[in-house]
Amino acid sequence: MEAEERAAVIDGLALTYLPDGLGSASDFEFEWGGVAFMQRVWEAEVEPGVWRVDLQVQVMRGDRLADREALRGFWVEYHEKDGDWSGEPFGDDGFAGPREVALLIEPGLAAEVRDPFERRGMDEIERTARGLRLIEL
């Protein structure tokens, strides 16, 4: 696998689509609420010394993510959304908010694609999310 191809894989998920013009990528690992996160963040310098996130993709693994409804509950808690928040449907096993898409890949494995500063727009977020593919490690 070439370096470019490896760069488009995060914790067993291939990113078959990424928007053009993303800044530098950094990876982070952490755990929150019993769920392990592997996150890749692309950032660009918008003016000298000022950086903004272009895109975030995070892969989440944990028993709490058993089904779509469990993912929604976790997501509401993690992003501190109103408990009644349900988001818009995204495919069979996902939902979308104003700047993000979350989807259940399989029980125990979910992903989120996020544009926290609205630099890419929902079309690019949705296209990136639709391009996620589970691969064998």
Coordinates of C-alpha atoms in Angstrom, one line a residue:
M1 CA 0.0 0.0 0.0
E2 CA 1.4 3.4 -1.0
A3 CA 1.8 6.2 1.5
E4 CA -1.1 8.1 0.0
E5 CA -3.4 5.1 0.4
R6 CA -2.3 4.5 4.0
A7 CA -3.1 8.1 4.8
A8 CA -6.7 7.6 3.7
V9 CA -7.2 4.8 6.2
I10 CA -8.3 5.4 9.8
D11 CA -8.6 2.5 12.2
G12 CA -9.9 0.1 9.6
L13 CA -12.0 2.5 7.6
A14 CA -10.9 3.6 4.2
L15 CA -11.8 7.1 3.1
T16 CA -12.6 6.7 -0.5
Y17 CA -13.4 10.4 -0.9
L18 CA -11.9 13.5 0.7
P19 CA -12.6 17.1 -0.3
D20 CA -9.9 19.0 -2.3
G21 CA -7.7 21.5 -0.6
L22 CA -7.6 20.1 2.9
G23 CA -4.8 21.3 5.2
S24 CA -2.3 19.2 7.2
A25 CA -3.6 16.0 8.9
S26 CA -3.0 15.0 12.5
D27 CA -4.2 11.9 14.3
F28 CA -5.5 11.6 17.9
E29 CA -6.5 8.7 20.0
F30 CA -8.6 9.0 23.1
E31 CA -11.4 7.4 25.1
W32 CA -14.7 9.1 26.2
G33 CA -17.6 7.4 27.9
G34 CA -16.3 3.9 27.4
V35 CA -15.8 4.5 23.6
A36 CA -12.4 4.5 22.0
F37 CA -11.8 7.2 19.4
M38 CA -9.3 7.4 16.5
Q39 CA -9.6 10.9 15.1
R40 CA -8.0 12.5 12.1
V41 CA -8.2 16.3 11.8
W42 CA -7.2 18.4 8.8
E43 CA -6.3 22.0 9.6
A44 CA -5.3 24.9 7.4
E45 CA -3.6 28.2 8.3
V46 CA -6.2 30.9 7.5
E47 CA -3.9 33.8 8.4
P48 CA -0.5 33.9 9.9
G49 CA -0.7 32.0 13.2
V50 CA -4.4 31.3 13.0
W51 CA -5.5 27.7 12.2
R52 CA -8.9 26.3 11.5
V53 CA -10.2 22.8 11.2
D54 CA -11.1 21.9 7.6
L55 CA -12.5 18.4 8.4
Q56 CA -12.6 15.8 11.2
V57 CA -13.2 12.1 10.8
Q58 CA -13.4 10.0 13.9
V59 CA -13.8 6.2 14.2
M60 CA -15.5 5.1 17.4
R61 CA -15.4 1.7 18.9
G62 CA -17.3 0.4 21.9
D63 CA -20.0 -1.8 23.1
R64 CA -22.2 1.2 23.7
L65 CA -22.6 1.6 20.0
A66 CA -24.8 -1.5 19.6
D67 CA -27.3 0.0 17.1
R68 CA -28.4 3.3 15.5
E69 CA -30.5 4.4 18.6
A70 CA -27.6 3.7 20.9
L71 CA -25.3 5.7 18.6
R72 CA -27.7 8.6 18.7
G73 CA -27.9 8.5 22.5
F74 CA -24.1 8.4 22.7
W75 CA -23.7 11.2 20.2
V76 CA -26.2 13.4 22.0
E77 CA -24.3 12.9 25.2
Y78 CA -20.8 13.4 23.6
H79 CA -21.8 16.6 21.8
E80 CA -24.0 17.8 24.7
K81 CA -27.1 18.1 22.5
D82 CA -30.6 18.4 23.8
G83 CA -31.9 14.9 24.8
D84 CA -34.8 15.3 22.3
W85 CA -32.5 15.9 19.4
S86 CA -32.8 13.3 16.7
G87 CA -31.1 14.7 13.7
E88 CA -32.0 14.1 10.1
P89 CA -31.8 10.5 8.8
F90 CA -28.7 9.6 6.8
G91 CA -29.0 6.3 5.1
D92 CA -30.3 3.3 7.1
D93 CA -27.9 3.6 10.1
G94 CA -27.0 7.2 10.4
F95 CA -28.1 10.7 11.0
A96 CA -27.0 14.2 10.2
G97 CA -26.7 17.4 12.2
P98 CA -26.0 20.9 10.9
R99 CA -22.3 20.3 10.5
E100 CA -21.8 16.5 10.9
V101 CA -22.9 13.0 9.9
A102 CA -22.7 10.0 12.2
L103 CA -23.2 6.5 11.1
L104 CA -23.1 3.0 12.5
I105 CA -20.8 0.8 10.4
E106 CA -21.6 -2.3 12.3
P107 CA -22.5 -3.0 16.0
G108 CA -19.7 -1.6 18.1
L109 CA -18.2 0.5 15.3
A110 CA -19.3 3.9 14.2
A111 CA -17.9 7.0 12.4
E112 CA -18.4 10.7 12.4
V113 CA -17.5 13.2 9.7
R114 CA -17.6 16.7 10.9
D115 CA -17.0 20.3 9.6
P116 CA -17.0 22.3 12.9
F117 CA -16.3 25.7 11.2
E118 CA -18.4 25.1 8.1
R119 CA -15.4 25.4 5.8
R120 CA -16.5 22.5 3.5
G121 CA -20.2 22.4 3.7
M122 CA -22.7 19.5 4.2
D123 CA -22.4 18.2 0.6
E124 CA -18.8 17.5 1.2
I125 CA -19.4 16.0 4.6
E126 CA -22.1 13.7 3.3
R127 CA -20.0 12.7 0.3
T128 CA -17.1 11.9 2.6
A129 CA -19.3 9.9 4.9
R130 CA -20.8 7.9 2.0
G131 CA -17.2 7.0 0.9
L132 CA -16.3 5.3 4.2
R133 CA -15.5 1.6 3.6
L134 CA -14.6 -1.1 6.2
I135 CA -11.4 -2.8 5.3
E136 CA -9.5 -5.7 6.9
L137 CA -6.6 -4.7 8.9

